[in-house]
Coordinates of C-alpha atoms in Angstrom, one line a residue:
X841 CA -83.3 123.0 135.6
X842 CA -85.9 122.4 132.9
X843 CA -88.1 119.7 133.3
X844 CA -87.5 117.2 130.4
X845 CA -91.6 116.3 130.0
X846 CA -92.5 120.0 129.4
X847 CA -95.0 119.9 126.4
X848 CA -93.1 121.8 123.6
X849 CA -95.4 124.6 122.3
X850 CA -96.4 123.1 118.8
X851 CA -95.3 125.0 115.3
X852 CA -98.7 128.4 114.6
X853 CA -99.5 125.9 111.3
X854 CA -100.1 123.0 113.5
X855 CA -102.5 125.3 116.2
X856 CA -106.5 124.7 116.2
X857 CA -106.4 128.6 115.2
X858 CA -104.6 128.3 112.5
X859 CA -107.2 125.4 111.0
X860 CA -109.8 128.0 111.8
X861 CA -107.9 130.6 109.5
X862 CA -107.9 128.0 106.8
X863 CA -111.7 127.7 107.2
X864 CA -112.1 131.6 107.5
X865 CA -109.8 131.5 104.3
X866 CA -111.8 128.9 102.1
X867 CA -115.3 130.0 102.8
X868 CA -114.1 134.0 102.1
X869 CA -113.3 132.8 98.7
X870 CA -116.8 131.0 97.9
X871 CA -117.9 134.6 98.7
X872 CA -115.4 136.2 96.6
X873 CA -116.2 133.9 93.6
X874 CA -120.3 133.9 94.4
X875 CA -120.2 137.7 93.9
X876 CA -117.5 137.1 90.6
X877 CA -120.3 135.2 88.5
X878 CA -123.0 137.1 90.3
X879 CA -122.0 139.9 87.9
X880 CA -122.4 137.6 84.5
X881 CA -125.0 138.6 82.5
X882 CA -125.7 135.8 80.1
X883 CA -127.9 138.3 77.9
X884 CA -124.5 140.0 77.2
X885 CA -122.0 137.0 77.2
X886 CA -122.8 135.6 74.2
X887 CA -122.1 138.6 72.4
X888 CA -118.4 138.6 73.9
X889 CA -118.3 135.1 73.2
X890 CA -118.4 136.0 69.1
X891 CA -116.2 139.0 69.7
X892 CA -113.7 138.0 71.9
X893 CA -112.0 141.3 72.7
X894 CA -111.8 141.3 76.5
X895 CA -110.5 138.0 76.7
X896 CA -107.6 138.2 74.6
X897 CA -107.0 141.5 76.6
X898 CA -107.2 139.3 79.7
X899 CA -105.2 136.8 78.5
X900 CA -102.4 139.4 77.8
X901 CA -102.5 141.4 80.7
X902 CA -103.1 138.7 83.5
X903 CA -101.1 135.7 81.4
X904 CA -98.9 137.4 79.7
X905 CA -97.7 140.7 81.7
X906 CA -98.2 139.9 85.7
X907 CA -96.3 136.6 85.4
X908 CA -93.0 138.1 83.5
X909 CA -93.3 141.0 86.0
X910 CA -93.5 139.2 88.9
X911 CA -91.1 136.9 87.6
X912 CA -88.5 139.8 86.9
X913 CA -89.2 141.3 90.3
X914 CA -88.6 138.5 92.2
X915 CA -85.3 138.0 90.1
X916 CA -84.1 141.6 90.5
X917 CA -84.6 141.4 94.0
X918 CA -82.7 138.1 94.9
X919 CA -85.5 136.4 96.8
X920 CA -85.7 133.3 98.4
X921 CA -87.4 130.3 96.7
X922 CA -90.1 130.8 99.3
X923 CA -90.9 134.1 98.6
X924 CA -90.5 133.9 94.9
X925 CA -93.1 131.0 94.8
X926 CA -95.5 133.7 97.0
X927 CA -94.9 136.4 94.4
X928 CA -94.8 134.2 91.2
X929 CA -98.6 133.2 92.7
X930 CA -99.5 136.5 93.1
X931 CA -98.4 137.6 89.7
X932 CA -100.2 134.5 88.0
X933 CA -103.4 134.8 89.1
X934 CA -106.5 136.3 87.7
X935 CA -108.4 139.9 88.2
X936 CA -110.5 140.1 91.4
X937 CA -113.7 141.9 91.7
X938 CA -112.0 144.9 93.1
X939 CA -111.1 145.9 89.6
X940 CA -114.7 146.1 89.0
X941 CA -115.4 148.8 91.7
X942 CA -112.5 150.9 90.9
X943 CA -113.6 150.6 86.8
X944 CA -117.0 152.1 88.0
X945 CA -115.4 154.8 89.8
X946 CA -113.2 156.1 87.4
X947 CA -116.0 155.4 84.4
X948 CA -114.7 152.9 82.5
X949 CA -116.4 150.2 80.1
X950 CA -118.0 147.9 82.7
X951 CA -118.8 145.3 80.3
X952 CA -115.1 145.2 79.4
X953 CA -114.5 145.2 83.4
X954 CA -116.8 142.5 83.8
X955 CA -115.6 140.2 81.0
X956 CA -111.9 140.5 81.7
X957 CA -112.2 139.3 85.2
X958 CA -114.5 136.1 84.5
X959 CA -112.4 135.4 81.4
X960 CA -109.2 135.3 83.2
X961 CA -110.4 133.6 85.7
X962 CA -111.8 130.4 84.2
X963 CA -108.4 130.9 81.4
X964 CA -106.5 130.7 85.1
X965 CA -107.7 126.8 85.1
X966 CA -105.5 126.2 82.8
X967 CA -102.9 129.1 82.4
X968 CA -102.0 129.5 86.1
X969 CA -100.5 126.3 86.9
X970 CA -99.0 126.5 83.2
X971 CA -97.1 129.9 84.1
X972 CA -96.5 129.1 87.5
X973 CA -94.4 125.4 86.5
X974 CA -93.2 128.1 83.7
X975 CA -91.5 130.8 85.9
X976 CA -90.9 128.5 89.1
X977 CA -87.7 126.7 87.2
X978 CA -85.3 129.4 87.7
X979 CA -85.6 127.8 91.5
X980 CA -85.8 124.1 90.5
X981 CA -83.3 122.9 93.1
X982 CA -85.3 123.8 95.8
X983 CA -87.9 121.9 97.4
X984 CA -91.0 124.1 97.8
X985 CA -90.6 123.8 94.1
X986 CA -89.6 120.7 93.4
X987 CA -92.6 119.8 95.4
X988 CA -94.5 122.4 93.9
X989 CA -98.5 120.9 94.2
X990 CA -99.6 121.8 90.6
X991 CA -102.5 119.8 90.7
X992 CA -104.1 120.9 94.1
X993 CA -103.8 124.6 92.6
X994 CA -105.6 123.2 89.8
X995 CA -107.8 121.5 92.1
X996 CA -108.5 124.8 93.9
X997 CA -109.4 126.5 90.8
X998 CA -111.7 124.0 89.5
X999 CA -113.7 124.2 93.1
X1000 CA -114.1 128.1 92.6
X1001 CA -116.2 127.2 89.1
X1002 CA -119.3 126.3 91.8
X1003 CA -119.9 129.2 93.4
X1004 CA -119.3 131.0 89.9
X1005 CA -121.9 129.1 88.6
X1006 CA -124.3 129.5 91.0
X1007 CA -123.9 133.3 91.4
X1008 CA -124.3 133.1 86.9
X1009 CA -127.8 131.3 87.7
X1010 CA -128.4 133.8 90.6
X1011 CA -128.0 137.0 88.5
X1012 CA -130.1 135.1 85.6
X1013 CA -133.1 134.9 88.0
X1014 CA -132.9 136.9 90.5
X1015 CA -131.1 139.7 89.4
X1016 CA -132.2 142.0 93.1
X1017 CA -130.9 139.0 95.1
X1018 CA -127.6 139.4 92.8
X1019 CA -126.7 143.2 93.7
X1020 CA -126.8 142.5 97.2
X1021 CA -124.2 139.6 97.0
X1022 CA -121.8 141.8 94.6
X1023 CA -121.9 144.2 97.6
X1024 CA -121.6 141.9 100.2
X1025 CA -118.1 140.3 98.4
X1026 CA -116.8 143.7 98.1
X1027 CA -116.9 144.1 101.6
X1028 CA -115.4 140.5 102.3
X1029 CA -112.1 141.6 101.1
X1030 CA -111.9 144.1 103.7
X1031 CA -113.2 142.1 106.1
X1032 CA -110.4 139.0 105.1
X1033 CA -107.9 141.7 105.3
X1034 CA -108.6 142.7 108.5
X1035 CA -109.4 139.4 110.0
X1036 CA -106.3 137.8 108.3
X1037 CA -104.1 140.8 109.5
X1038 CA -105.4 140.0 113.5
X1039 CA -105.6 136.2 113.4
X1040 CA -101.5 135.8 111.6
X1041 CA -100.6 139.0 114.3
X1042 CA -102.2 136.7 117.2
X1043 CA -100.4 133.4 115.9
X1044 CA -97.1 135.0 115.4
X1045 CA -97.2 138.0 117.7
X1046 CA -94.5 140.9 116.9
X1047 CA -92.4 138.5 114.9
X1048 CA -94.7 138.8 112.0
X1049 CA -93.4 141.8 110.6
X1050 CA -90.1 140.7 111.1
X1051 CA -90.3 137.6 109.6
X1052 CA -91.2 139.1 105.9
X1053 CA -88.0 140.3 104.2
X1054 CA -87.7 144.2 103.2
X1055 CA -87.7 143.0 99.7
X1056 CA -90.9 141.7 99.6
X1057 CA -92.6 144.9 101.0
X1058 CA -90.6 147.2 98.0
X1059 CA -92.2 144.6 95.4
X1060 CA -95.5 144.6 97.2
X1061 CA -95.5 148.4 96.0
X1062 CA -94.3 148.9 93.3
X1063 CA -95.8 145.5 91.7
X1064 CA -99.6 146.4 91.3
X1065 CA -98.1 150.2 90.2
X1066 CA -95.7 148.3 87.2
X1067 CA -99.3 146.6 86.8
X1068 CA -101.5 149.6 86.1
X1069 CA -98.8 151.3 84.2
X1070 CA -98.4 148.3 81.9
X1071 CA -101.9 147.7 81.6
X1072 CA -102.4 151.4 80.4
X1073 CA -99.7 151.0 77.5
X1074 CA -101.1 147.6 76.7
X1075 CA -104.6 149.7 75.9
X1076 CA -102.9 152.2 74.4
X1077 CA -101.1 150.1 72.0
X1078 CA -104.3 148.8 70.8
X1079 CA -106.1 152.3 70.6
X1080 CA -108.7 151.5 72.6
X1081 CA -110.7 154.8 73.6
X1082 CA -110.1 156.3 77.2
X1083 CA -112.6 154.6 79.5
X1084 CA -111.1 151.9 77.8
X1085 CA -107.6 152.5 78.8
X1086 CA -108.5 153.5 82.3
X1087 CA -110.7 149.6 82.3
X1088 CA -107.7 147.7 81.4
X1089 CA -105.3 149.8 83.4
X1090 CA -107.3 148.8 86.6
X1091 CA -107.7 145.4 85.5
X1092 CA -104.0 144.5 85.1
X1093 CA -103.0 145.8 88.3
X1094 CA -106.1 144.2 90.4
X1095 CA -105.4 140.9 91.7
X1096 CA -107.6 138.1 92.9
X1097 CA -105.8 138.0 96.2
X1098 CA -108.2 135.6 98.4
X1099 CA -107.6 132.9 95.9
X1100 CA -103.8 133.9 96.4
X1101 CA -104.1 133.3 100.3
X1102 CA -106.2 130.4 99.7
X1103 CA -103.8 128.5 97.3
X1104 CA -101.0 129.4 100.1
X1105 CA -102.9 128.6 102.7
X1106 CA -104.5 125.2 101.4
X1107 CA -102.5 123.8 98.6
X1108 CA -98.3 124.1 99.9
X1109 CA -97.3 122.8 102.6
X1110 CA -97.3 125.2 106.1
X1111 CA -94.0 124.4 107.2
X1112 CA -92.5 125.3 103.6
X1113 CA -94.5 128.7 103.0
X1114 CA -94.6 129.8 106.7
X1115 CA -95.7 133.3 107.1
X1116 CA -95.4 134.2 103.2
X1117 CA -98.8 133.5 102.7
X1118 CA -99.0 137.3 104.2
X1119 CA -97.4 139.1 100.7
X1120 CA -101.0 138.4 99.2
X1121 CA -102.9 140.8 101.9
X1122 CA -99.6 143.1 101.6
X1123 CA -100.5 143.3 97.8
X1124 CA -104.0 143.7 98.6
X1125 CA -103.1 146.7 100.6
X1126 CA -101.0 148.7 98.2
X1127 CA -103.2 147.8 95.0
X1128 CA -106.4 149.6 97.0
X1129 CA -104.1 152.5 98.1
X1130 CA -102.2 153.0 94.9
X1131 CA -106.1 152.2 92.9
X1132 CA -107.3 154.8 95.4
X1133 CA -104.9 157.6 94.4
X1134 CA -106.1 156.6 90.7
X1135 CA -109.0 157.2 91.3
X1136 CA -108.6 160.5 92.7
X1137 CA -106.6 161.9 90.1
X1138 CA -109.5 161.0 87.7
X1139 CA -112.2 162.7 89.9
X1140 CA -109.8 165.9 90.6
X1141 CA -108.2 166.2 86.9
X1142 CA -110.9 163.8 84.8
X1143 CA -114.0 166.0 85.8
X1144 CA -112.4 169.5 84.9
X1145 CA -111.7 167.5 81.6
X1146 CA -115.7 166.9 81.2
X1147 CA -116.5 170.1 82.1
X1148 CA -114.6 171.9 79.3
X1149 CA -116.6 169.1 77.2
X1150 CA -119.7 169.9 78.3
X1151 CA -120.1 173.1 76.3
X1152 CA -119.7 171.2 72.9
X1153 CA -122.3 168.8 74.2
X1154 CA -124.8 172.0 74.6
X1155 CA -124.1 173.2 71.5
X1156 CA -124.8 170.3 70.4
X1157 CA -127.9 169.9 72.1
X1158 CA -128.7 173.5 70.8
X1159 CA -128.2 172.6 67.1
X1160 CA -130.6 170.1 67.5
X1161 CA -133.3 171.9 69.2
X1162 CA -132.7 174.3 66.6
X1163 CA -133.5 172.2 63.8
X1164 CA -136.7 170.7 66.0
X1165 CA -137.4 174.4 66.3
X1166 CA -137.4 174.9 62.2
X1167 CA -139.1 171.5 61.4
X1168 CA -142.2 173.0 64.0
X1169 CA -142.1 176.7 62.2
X1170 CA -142.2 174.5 58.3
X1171 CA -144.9 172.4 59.9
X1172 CA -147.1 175.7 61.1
X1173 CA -145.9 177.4 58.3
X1174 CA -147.7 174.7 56.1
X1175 CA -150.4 174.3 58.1
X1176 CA -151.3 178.5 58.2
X1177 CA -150.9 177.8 54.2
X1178 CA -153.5 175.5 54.0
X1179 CA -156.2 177.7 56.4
X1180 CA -155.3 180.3 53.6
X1181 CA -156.3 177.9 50.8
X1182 CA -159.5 177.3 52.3
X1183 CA -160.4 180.8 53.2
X1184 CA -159.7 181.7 49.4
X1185 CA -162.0 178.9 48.8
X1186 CA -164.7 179.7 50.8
X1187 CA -163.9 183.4 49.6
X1188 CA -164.7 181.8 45.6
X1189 CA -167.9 180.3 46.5
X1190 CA -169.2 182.8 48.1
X1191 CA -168.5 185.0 44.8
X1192 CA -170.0 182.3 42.9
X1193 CA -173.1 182.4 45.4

């Protein structure tokens, strides 16, 4: 027989590991935001600031497009209210800094890159809880929503503005200091993957998989794809030029998914959001793989396309040396005039001598 004063094992949200992961959770996205304003240039803001482009671009794509997708998606596919709130979340917030990276890699407009993350992410102060109260009502009656905690997300935003700030003054004066922390938040998302992935796979052991609905794994893969794809048409129906397109493309689709786990984590209730706080890292997993394969097809197929360029850029380059060529021969020409002046000079006097 069981013996009625056996300790009951407590609930993984109410373990002294899982208080660590909030902790681990928290201070990876100080790092992720540090290394966000860390790549602000003030020199260049203001001039975004008086034409703003790439925030209206942000605002459409991370405001406008991510929320209605996600939105649909979670719709289509019948999900619960919890992991509709999870994926509404993830579809509402901002571009992370992985965008960035892949934008690099693929030669896009960094300055666009740059600006359509940090716009979208201080227009998420006030836009995210907006589309998020917005999109949750289709699941009103239930009570993760009906408790839905629009002012700690809010709260949580507004607390990512300090380590924004201080990577803005970071980059202003010491600009050395500020490449290393852009590098070192890179690397933090694979390191929160990883560490997330082990610490939830400790807490709730072989269940952890199971617990997730097959639902939620199809939108994991094909949301950040819908995102890219979206993005892409979005640049194309404002003819923007092609590093252009490929900038916003990557931008759309990249989410800020450590403030996603964070807002799970820290702001709803654990015994409401249980192990959905995982779809985050899932998206986090297929937008690398899917921005990988991008990336790929750019270097494979973009770099033949630059080649067949490059012999219009010589010709180019030959035109003009050519012209250099013909201003040197005028130049010599007129200076070989001017010796012959004075040697028909000298050739006068000394007739007149």
């Amino acid at each position: 027989f069981p013996r009625p004063w056996a300790p009951h094992a407590p609930p993984f949200w109410d373990t002294p590991l899982n208080h660590g992961l909030n902790v681990f959770v928290g201070a990876a996205l100080c790092i992720t935001m540090l290394g966000l304003g860390c790549t602000v240039d003030v020199n260049h803001f203001g001039a975004h600031v008086r034409r703003p482009v790439g925030a209206l671009l942000a605002a459409l794509c991370q405001f406008g497009l991510l929320p209605l997708l996600a939105f649909l998606l979670a719709l289509a596919f019948k999900l619960d209210e919890v992991a509709a709130v999870a994926v509404l979340l993830c579809g509402c917030c901002p571009g992370g800094n992985l965008s960035n990276l892949m934008s690099l890699l693929v030669d896009g407009d960094m300055n666009l890159s740059i600006i359509m993350t940090i716009s979208s992410t201080l227009l998420a102060l006030v836009l995210m809880p907006l589309c998020l109260w917005i999109y949750s009502w289709a699941w009103i009656n239930t009570p993760i929503v009906q408790l839905l905690p629009l002012g700690t997300v809010t709260l949580t935003l507004c607390s990512t503005l300090i380590p924004i700030g201080l990577g803005v003054f970071i980059r202003y004066k010491y600009s050395r200091v500020a490449d290393y922390i852009v590098k070192v938040s890179l690397w933090s998302l694979l390191v929160t993957l990883v560490v997330l992935f082990i610490m939830t796979g400790t807490m709730l052991g072989p269940q952890l998989l199971a617990s997730i609905p097959a639902a939620v794994y199809v939108i994991a893969i094909f949301m950040p794809l819908a995102g890219y794809a979206s993005g892409y048409g979005l640049a194309t129906l404002f003819h923007l030029p092609p590093n252009c397109k490929r900038t916003v493309c990557l931008e759309t689709g990249s989410q800020n998914v450590q403030l996603c786990t964070a807002i799970l984590k820290l702001a709803f209730p654990p015994q409401f959001i249980g192990s959905m706080y995982m779809f985050p890292l899932l998206y986090a997993l297929f937008q690398s793989a899917e921005a990988g394969i991008f990336v790929l097809i750019y270097k494979m197929y973009g770099s033949e396309m630059l080649h067949k360029r490059d012999p219009l850029d010589e010709d180019e380059d030959t035109d003009i040396s050519y012209k250099k060529l013909k201003e040197e021969e005028m130049a010599d020409t007129s200076y070989g005039t001017v010796k012959a002046e004075n040697i028909i000079m000298m050739e006068t006097t000394q007739t007149s001598l």
